[in-house]
mmCIF file of C-alpha atoms in Angstrom:
data_model
loop_
_atom_site.group_PDB
_atom_site.id
_atom_site.type_symbol
_atom_site.label_atom_id
_atom_site.label_comp_id
_atom_site.label_asym_id
_atom_site.label_seq_id
_atom_site.Cartn_x
_atom_site.Cartn_y
_atom_site.Cartn_z
ATOM 1 C CA MET H 884 -47.415 -6.746 46.227
ATOM 2 C CA LYS H 885 -46.394 -4.910 49.381
ATOM 3 C CA THR H 886 -49.658 -5.725 51.168
ATOM 4 C CA LEU H 887 -49.050 -9.457 50.748
ATOM 5 C CA ASN H 888 -45.441 -9.166 51.938
ATOM 6 C CA ILE H 889 -46.550 -7.219 55.015
ATOM 7 C CA LEU H 890 -49.384 -9.652 55.783
ATOM 8 C CA LYS H 891 -47.138 -12.710 56.022
ATOM 9 C CA TYR H 892 -44.992 -11.028 58.679
ATOM 10 C CA VAL H 893 -48.003 -9.602 60.524
ATOM 11 C CA PHE H 894 -49.733 -13.005 60.641
ATOM 12 C CA THR H 895 -46.535 -14.685 61.824
ATOM 13 C CA LEU H 896 -45.956 -12.105 64.581
ATOM 14 C CA ILE H 897 -49.596 -12.240 65.718
ATOM 15 C CA GLY H 898 -49.474 -16.041 65.789
ATOM 16 C CA ALA H 899 -46.209 -16.062 67.754
ATOM 17 C CA GLY H 900 -47.572 -13.472 70.198
ATOM 18 C CA MET H 901 -50.738 -15.483 70.795
ATOM 19 C CA LEU H 902 -48.776 -18.691 71.343
ATOM 20 C CA VAL H 903 -46.551 -16.907 73.867
ATOM 21 C CA GLY H 904 -49.690 -15.564 75.547
ATOM 22 C CA ALA H 905 -51.173 -19.089 75.620
ATOM 23 C CA VAL H 906 -48.051 -20.501 77.288
ATOM 24 C CA MET H 907 -48.008 -17.661 79.845
ATOM 25 C CA SER H 908 -51.720 -18.098 80.571
ATOM 26 C CA TYR H 909 -51.271 -21.865 80.959
ATOM 27 C CA SER H 910 -48.327 -21.407 83.340
ATOM 28 C CA SER H 911 -50.269 -18.811 85.323
ATOM 29 C CA THR H 912 -53.232 -21.181 85.718
ATOM 30 C CA VAL H 913 -50.988 -24.073 86.785
ATOM 31 C CA SER H 914 -49.343 -21.851 89.419
ATOM 32 C CA PHE H 915 -52.754 -20.616 90.574
ATOM 33 C CA ILE H 916 -54.061 -24.163 91.066
ATOM 34 C CA GLU H 917 -50.911 -25.128 93.007
ATOM 35 C CA ARG H 918 -51.437 -22.209 95.411
ATOM 36 C CA ALA H 919 -55.218 -22.440 95.555
ATOM 37 C CA THR H 920 -57.574 -23.825 98.141
ATOM 38 C CA GLU H 921 -60.746 -25.596 97.063
ATOM 39 C CA ALA H 922 -64.187 -24.696 98.376
ATOM 40 C CA THR H 923 -67.814 -25.274 97.436
ATOM 41 C CA GLY H 924 -69.837 -22.337 96.194
ATOM 42 C CA THR H 925 -73.325 -21.607 94.901
ATOM 43 C CA VAL H 926 -74.333 -19.877 91.672
ATOM 44 C CA ILE H 927 -76.580 -17.018 92.807
ATOM 45 C CA ASP H 928 -77.008 -15.200 89.514
ATOM 46 C CA LEU H 929 -76.283 -15.278 85.780
ATOM 47 C CA GLU H 930 -75.057 -11.846 84.730
ATOM 48 C CA ARG H 931 -75.928 -10.983 81.146
ATOM 49 C CA SER H 932 -73.474 -9.190 78.887
ATOM 50 C CA ARG H 933 -74.911 -8.030 75.559
ATOM 51 C CA SER H 934 -73.009 -7.198 72.398
ATOM 52 C CA SER H 935 -74.381 -6.113 69.038
ATOM 53 C CA ASP H 936 -75.388 -9.621 67.979
ATOM 54 C CA SER H 937 -75.169 -11.924 71.006
ATOM 55 C CA THR H 938 -75.717 -12.315 74.735
ATOM 56 C CA THR H 939 -73.256 -14.008 77.095
ATOM 57 C CA TYR H 940 -74.103 -15.251 80.598
ATOM 58 C CA TYR H 941 -71.479 -15.028 83.348
ATOM 59 C CA PRO H 942 -72.166 -16.992 86.555
ATOM 60 C CA VAL H 943 -71.975 -15.068 89.834
ATOM 61 C CA VAL H 944 -70.844 -17.354 92.674
ATOM 62 C CA VAL H 945 -70.775 -16.973 96.434
ATOM 63 C CA PHE H 946 -68.657 -19.185 98.727
ATOM 64 C CA GLU H 947 -67.166 -19.172 102.204
ATOM 65 C CA ASP H 948 -63.386 -18.886 102.464
ATOM 66 C CA ILE H 949 -61.122 -20.523 105.037
ATOM 67 C CA ARG H 950 -61.675 -17.598 107.452
ATOM 68 C CA GLY H 951 -65.436 -17.951 107.300
ATOM 69 C CA ARG H 952 -65.950 -14.844 105.162
ATOM 70 C CA GLU H 953 -68.608 -14.880 102.461
ATOM 71 C CA ILE H 954 -66.975 -14.101 99.118
ATOM 72 C CA GLU H 955 -68.848 -13.222 95.939
ATOM 73 C CA PHE H 956 -67.249 -13.165 92.475
ATOM 74 C CA ARG H 957 -68.194 -13.176 88.832
ATOM 75 C CA SER H 958 -66.615 -15.865 86.673
ATOM 76 C CA ARG H 959 -64.197 -14.641 84.002
ATOM 77 C CA SER H 960 -65.713 -16.986 81.444
ATOM 78 C CA GLY H 961 -69.254 -16.872 80.126
ATOM 79 C CA SER H 962 -71.315 -18.731 77.550
ATOM 80 C CA ASN H 963 -74.597 -18.884 75.727
ATOM 81 C CA PRO H 964 -76.491 -20.987 76.631
ATOM 82 C CA PRO H 965 -75.351 -20.696 80.270
ATOM 83 C CA SER H 966 -73.028 -23.441 81.517
ATOM 84 C CA PHE H 967 -74.527 -23.228 85.023
ATOM 85 C CA SER H 968 -77.929 -22.572 86.555
ATOM 86 C CA ARG H 969 -78.998 -20.476 89.541
ATOM 87 C CA GLY H 970 -78.728 -22.412 92.775
ATOM 88 C CA GLU H 971 -76.235 -24.904 91.331
ATOM 89 C CA ARG H 972 -73.414 -25.981 93.627
ATOM 90 C CA VAL H 973 -69.945 -25.666 92.089
ATOM 91 C CA SER H 974 -66.346 -26.368 93.075
ATOM 92 C CA VAL H 975 -64.253 -23.208 93.464
ATOM 93 C CA PHE H 976 -60.497 -22.582 93.524
ATOM 94 C CA TYR H 977 -59.244 -19.495 95.360
ATOM 95 C CA GLU H 978 -56.071 -18.110 96.885
ATOM 96 C CA PRO H 979 -56.503 -17.404 100.629
ATOM 97 C CA SER H 980 -54.652 -14.105 100.203
ATOM 98 C CA ALA H 981 -56.947 -12.987 97.363
ATOM 99 C CA PRO H 982 -60.254 -14.889 97.540
ATOM 100 C CA GLU H 983 -61.978 -12.324 95.288
ATOM 101 C CA SER H 984 -59.916 -13.719 92.377
ATOM 102 C CA ALA H 985 -61.538 -17.141 92.699
ATOM 103 C CA ARG H 986 -62.358 -19.286 89.695
ATOM 104 C CA ILE H 987 -64.933 -21.974 89.117
ATOM 105 C CA ASN H 988 -63.299 -25.407 88.923
ATOM 106 C CA SER H 989 -64.375 -26.207 85.365
ATOM 107 C CA PHE H 990 -62.348 -26.878 82.245
ATOM 108 C CA PHE H 991 -63.310 -23.752 80.326
ATOM 109 C CA SER H 992 -63.086 -21.443 83.327
ATOM 110 C CA LEU H 993 -59.535 -22.597 84.047
ATOM 111 C CA TRP H 994 -58.192 -23.446 80.599
ATOM 112 C CA GLY H 995 -60.432 -21.522 78.198
ATOM 113 C CA LEU H 996 -58.080 -18.564 77.697
ATOM 114 C CA PRO H 997 -54.900 -20.563 76.949
ATOM 115 C CA MET H 998 -56.953 -22.874 74.709
ATOM 116 C CA ILE H 999 -58.410 -19.968 72.683
ATOM 117 C CA LEU H 1000 -55.077 -18.138 72.452
ATOM 118 C CA GLY H 1001 -53.284 -21.343 71.493
ATOM 119 C CA GLY H 1002 -55.820 -22.232 68.805
ATOM 120 C CA MET H 1003 -55.819 -18.763 67.265
ATOM 121 C CA GLY H 1004 -52.032 -18.600 67.534
ATOM 122 C CA LEU H 1005 -51.704 -21.864 65.619
ATOM 123 C CA VAL H 1006 -54.042 -20.608 62.886
ATOM 124 C CA PHE H 1007 -52.305 -17.235 62.453
ATOM 125 C CA GLY H 1008 -48.866 -18.833 62.789
ATOM 126 C CA ALA H 1009 -49.682 -21.521 60.234
ATOM 127 C CA ILE H 1010 -50.914 -18.936 57.713
ATOM 128 C CA GLY H 1011 -47.991 -16.547 58.209
ATOM 129 C CA GLY H 1012 -45.408 -19.305 58.536
ATOM 130 C CA GLY H 1013 -46.790 -21.062 55.486
ATOM 131 C CA MET H 1014 -46.526 -17.872 53.448
ATOM 132 C CA LEU H 1015 -42.946 -17.329 54.619
ATOM 133 C CA LEU H 1016 -42.010 -20.936 53.885
ATOM 134 C CA PHE H 1017 -43.600 -20.776 50.435
ATOM 135 C CA GLY H 1018 -41.706 -17.569 49.654
ATOM 136 C CA TRP H 1019 -38.423 -19.042 50.881
ATOM 137 C CA LYS H 1020 -38.827 -22.244 48.835
ATOM 138 C CA LYS H 1021 -39.828 -20.210 45.790
ATOM 139 C CA SER H 1022 -36.767 -17.951 46.095
ATOM 140 C CA ARG H 1023 -34.510 -20.961 46.590
ATOM 141 C CA SER H 1024 -35.953 -22.714 43.527
ATOM 142 C CA GLN H 1025 -35.579 -19.567 41.439
ATOM 143 C CA ALA H 1026 -31.953 -19.158 42.507
ATOM 144 C CA TYR H 1027 -31.255 -22.810 41.614
ATOM 145 C CA LEU H 1028 -32.796 -22.410 38.156
ATOM 146 C CA LYS H 1029 -30.803 -19.234 37.506
ATOM 147 C CA ASP H 1030 -27.596 -21.147 38.295
ATOM 148 C CA HIS H 1031 -28.382 -24.583 36.870
ATOM 149 C CA GLY H 1032 -31.504 -24.279 34.740
ATOM 150 C CA THR H 1033 -31.748 -24.546 30.960
ATOM 151 C CA GLU H 1034 -33.321 -21.680 29.056
ATOM 152 C CA VAL H 1035 -36.033 -22.517 26.539
ATOM 153 C CA LEU H 1036 -38.143 -20.152 24.461
ATOM 154 C CA ALA H 1037 -41.825 -20.775 25.048
ATOM 155 C CA ILE H 1038 -44.492 -19.391 22.737
ATOM 156 C CA PHE H 1039 -46.576 -16.656 24.344
ATOM 157 C CA SER H 1040 -50.165 -17.862 24.679
ATOM 158 C CA SER H 1041 -52.187 -15.446 26.822
ATOM 159 C CA VAL H 1042 -52.474 -13.360 29.949
ATOM 160 C CA GLU H 1043 -54.804 -14.719 32.617
ATOM 161 C CA GLN H 1044 -55.973 -13.546 36.012
ATOM 162 C CA ASN H 1045 -55.208 -15.743 39.000
ATOM 163 C CA THR H 1046 -58.660 -15.856 40.604
ATOM 164 C CA SER H 1047 -57.425 -18.176 43.353
ATOM 165 C CA LEU H 1048 -55.654 -15.204 44.984
ATOM 166 C CA THR H 1049 -57.403 -11.983 46.005
ATOM 167 C CA VAL H 1050 -55.756 -9.072 47.817
ATOM 168 C CA ASN H 1051 -57.700 -5.859 48.471
ATOM 169 C CA GLY H 1052 -60.332 -7.062 46.021
ATOM 170 C CA ARG H 1053 -57.799 -7.539 43.215
ATOM 171 C CA ASN H 1054 -56.563 -10.629 41.374
ATOM 172 C CA PRO H 1055 -53.016 -10.752 40.004
ATOM 173 C CA PHE H 1056 -52.139 -11.521 36.387
ATOM 174 C CA ARG H 1057 -49.987 -14.338 34.989
ATOM 175 C CA ILE H 1058 -48.339 -14.842 31.627
ATOM 176 C CA VAL H 1059 -49.203 -18.199 30.065
ATOM 177 C CA CYS H 1060 -46.837 -19.697 27.482
ATOM 178 C CA GLN H 1061 -46.290 -23.090 25.841
ATOM 179 C CA TRP H 1062 -43.249 -25.107 24.853
ATOM 180 C CA GLN H 1063 -43.050 -28.426 23.008
ATOM 181 C CA HIS H 1064 -40.241 -30.739 24.067
ATOM 182 C CA PRO H 1065 -38.113 -31.450 20.968
ATOM 183 C CA GLN H 1066 -37.404 -35.084 21.968
ATOM 184 C CA THR H 1067 -40.666 -36.288 23.511
ATOM 185 C CA GLY H 1068 -43.024 -34.026 21.577
ATOM 186 C CA GLU H 1069 -44.925 -33.326 24.820
ATOM 187 C CA LEU H 1070 -46.474 -29.884 25.226
ATOM 188 C CA HIS H 1071 -45.668 -28.034 28.459
ATOM 189 C CA VAL H 1072 -47.682 -25.063 29.720
ATOM 190 C CA PHE H 1073 -45.791 -22.550 31.871
ATOM 191 C CA ARG H 1074 -47.267 -19.788 34.025
ATOM 192 C CA SER H 1075 -45.344 -16.816 35.364
ATOM 193 C CA ASP H 1076 -45.267 -15.589 38.944
ATOM 194 C CA ASN H 1077 -48.126 -13.300 39.948
ATOM 195 C CA LEU H 1078 -47.973 -9.814 38.425
ATOM 196 C CA TRP H 1079 -49.914 -6.945 39.979
ATOM 197 C CA PHE H 1080 -50.510 -5.162 36.697
ATOM 198 C CA ASP H 1081 -51.826 -6.264 33.302
ATOM 199 C CA PRO H 1082 -48.733 -7.013 31.185
ATOM 200 C CA SER H 1083 -50.659 -7.498 27.929
ATOM 201 C CA ASN H 1084 -49.586 -4.210 26.322
ATOM 202 C CA HIS H 1085 -45.937 -4.808 27.214
ATOM 203 C CA ILE H 1086 -45.514 -8.179 25.489
ATOM 204 C CA GLN H 1087 -44.338 -7.495 21.944
ATOM 205 C CA GLN H 1088 -42.348 -10.674 21.296
ATOM 206 C CA GLU H 1089 -43.778 -14.048 20.286
ATOM 207 C CA THR H 1090 -41.650 -16.053 22.740
ATOM 208 C CA VAL H 1091 -40.943 -15.797 26.457
ATOM 209 C CA PRO H 1092 -37.729 -17.116 28.073
ATOM 210 C CA VAL H 1093 -38.294 -19.876 30.631
ATOM 211 C CA LEU H 1094 -35.675 -21.542 32.824
ATOM 212 C CA VAL H 1095 -36.414 -25.241 33.323
ATOM 213 C CA ASP H 1096 -34.936 -28.094 35.304
ATOM 214 C CA GLU H 1097 -34.303 -30.759 32.661
ATOM 215 C CA ALA H 1098 -34.630 -33.503 35.280
ATOM 216 C CA ASN H 1099 -38.034 -32.200 36.366
ATOM 217 C CA LEU H 1100 -39.845 -29.982 33.875
ATOM 218 C CA LYS H 1101 -42.503 -29.157 36.462
ATOM 219 C CA ARG H 1102 -39.806 -27.066 38.086
ATOM 220 C CA TYR H 1103 -39.494 -23.904 36.037
ATOM 221 C CA TRP H 1104 -39.395 -20.113 36.212
ATOM 222 C CA VAL H 1105 -40.847 -17.772 33.609
ATOM 223 C CA ASP H 1106 -38.428 -14.868 33.150
ATOM 224 C CA THR H 1107 -40.455 -11.642 33.175
ATOM 225 C CA SER H 1108 -37.485 -9.291 33.503
ATOM 226 C CA PHE H 1109 -38.372 -7.802 30.087
ATOM 227 C CA LEU H 1110 -41.487 -6.202 31.639
ATOM 228 C CA PRO H 1111 -41.380 -2.718 33.176
ATOM 229 C CA LYS H 1112 -41.083 -2.632 36.939
ATOM 230 C CA LEU H 1113 -44.194 -1.648 38.871
ATOM 231 C CA ALA H 1114 -43.717 1.657 40.714
ATOM 232 C CA SER H 1115 -43.859 1.330 44.482
#
């Protein structure tokens, strides 16, 4: 399905972009701390920011810079419940050339953005990368079976829906067939790749060709080339 193919690339690109952003944000914070001067400030207010379902409190801090000027700033990071209280004394980092861009010397205030971007980047990257890796391994296995696999004729059993996968509210279909090993007598159940249409009306034959790896019968590929191609 095109949506699934697009999603794996979108997730991978989003994850990579967020990880790049996390690295850049981390480097920027490290450089800021190296250039910064430390001072002691006081939380004079907790500014509320309301969204549709939550309220976030951002501390407003005042401190005196190296020139004796009183500087007031609002922290870039907020929380609920508030991480600070009015009147609380806090350590502040600021650049003498731009004291208005000061930051509270706390873990989340300094490292919250790279931490969030990095965490989300890992999640998106893992999902997209995992989908790409799965597709690559699947294509490689299919190519191997086409070159080295043994064809067996499995008896058509049924068509099932793969409820473990949902895209746009739809579940794909799979052809289920069975084959009994002539030497061991063991019964093997094979399932086709996901099909985004119901193939039931297009299966006229009693058997379905399956390519198997004789050394590992769990490695197989159900050949569905006899089905009509889904229009794009």
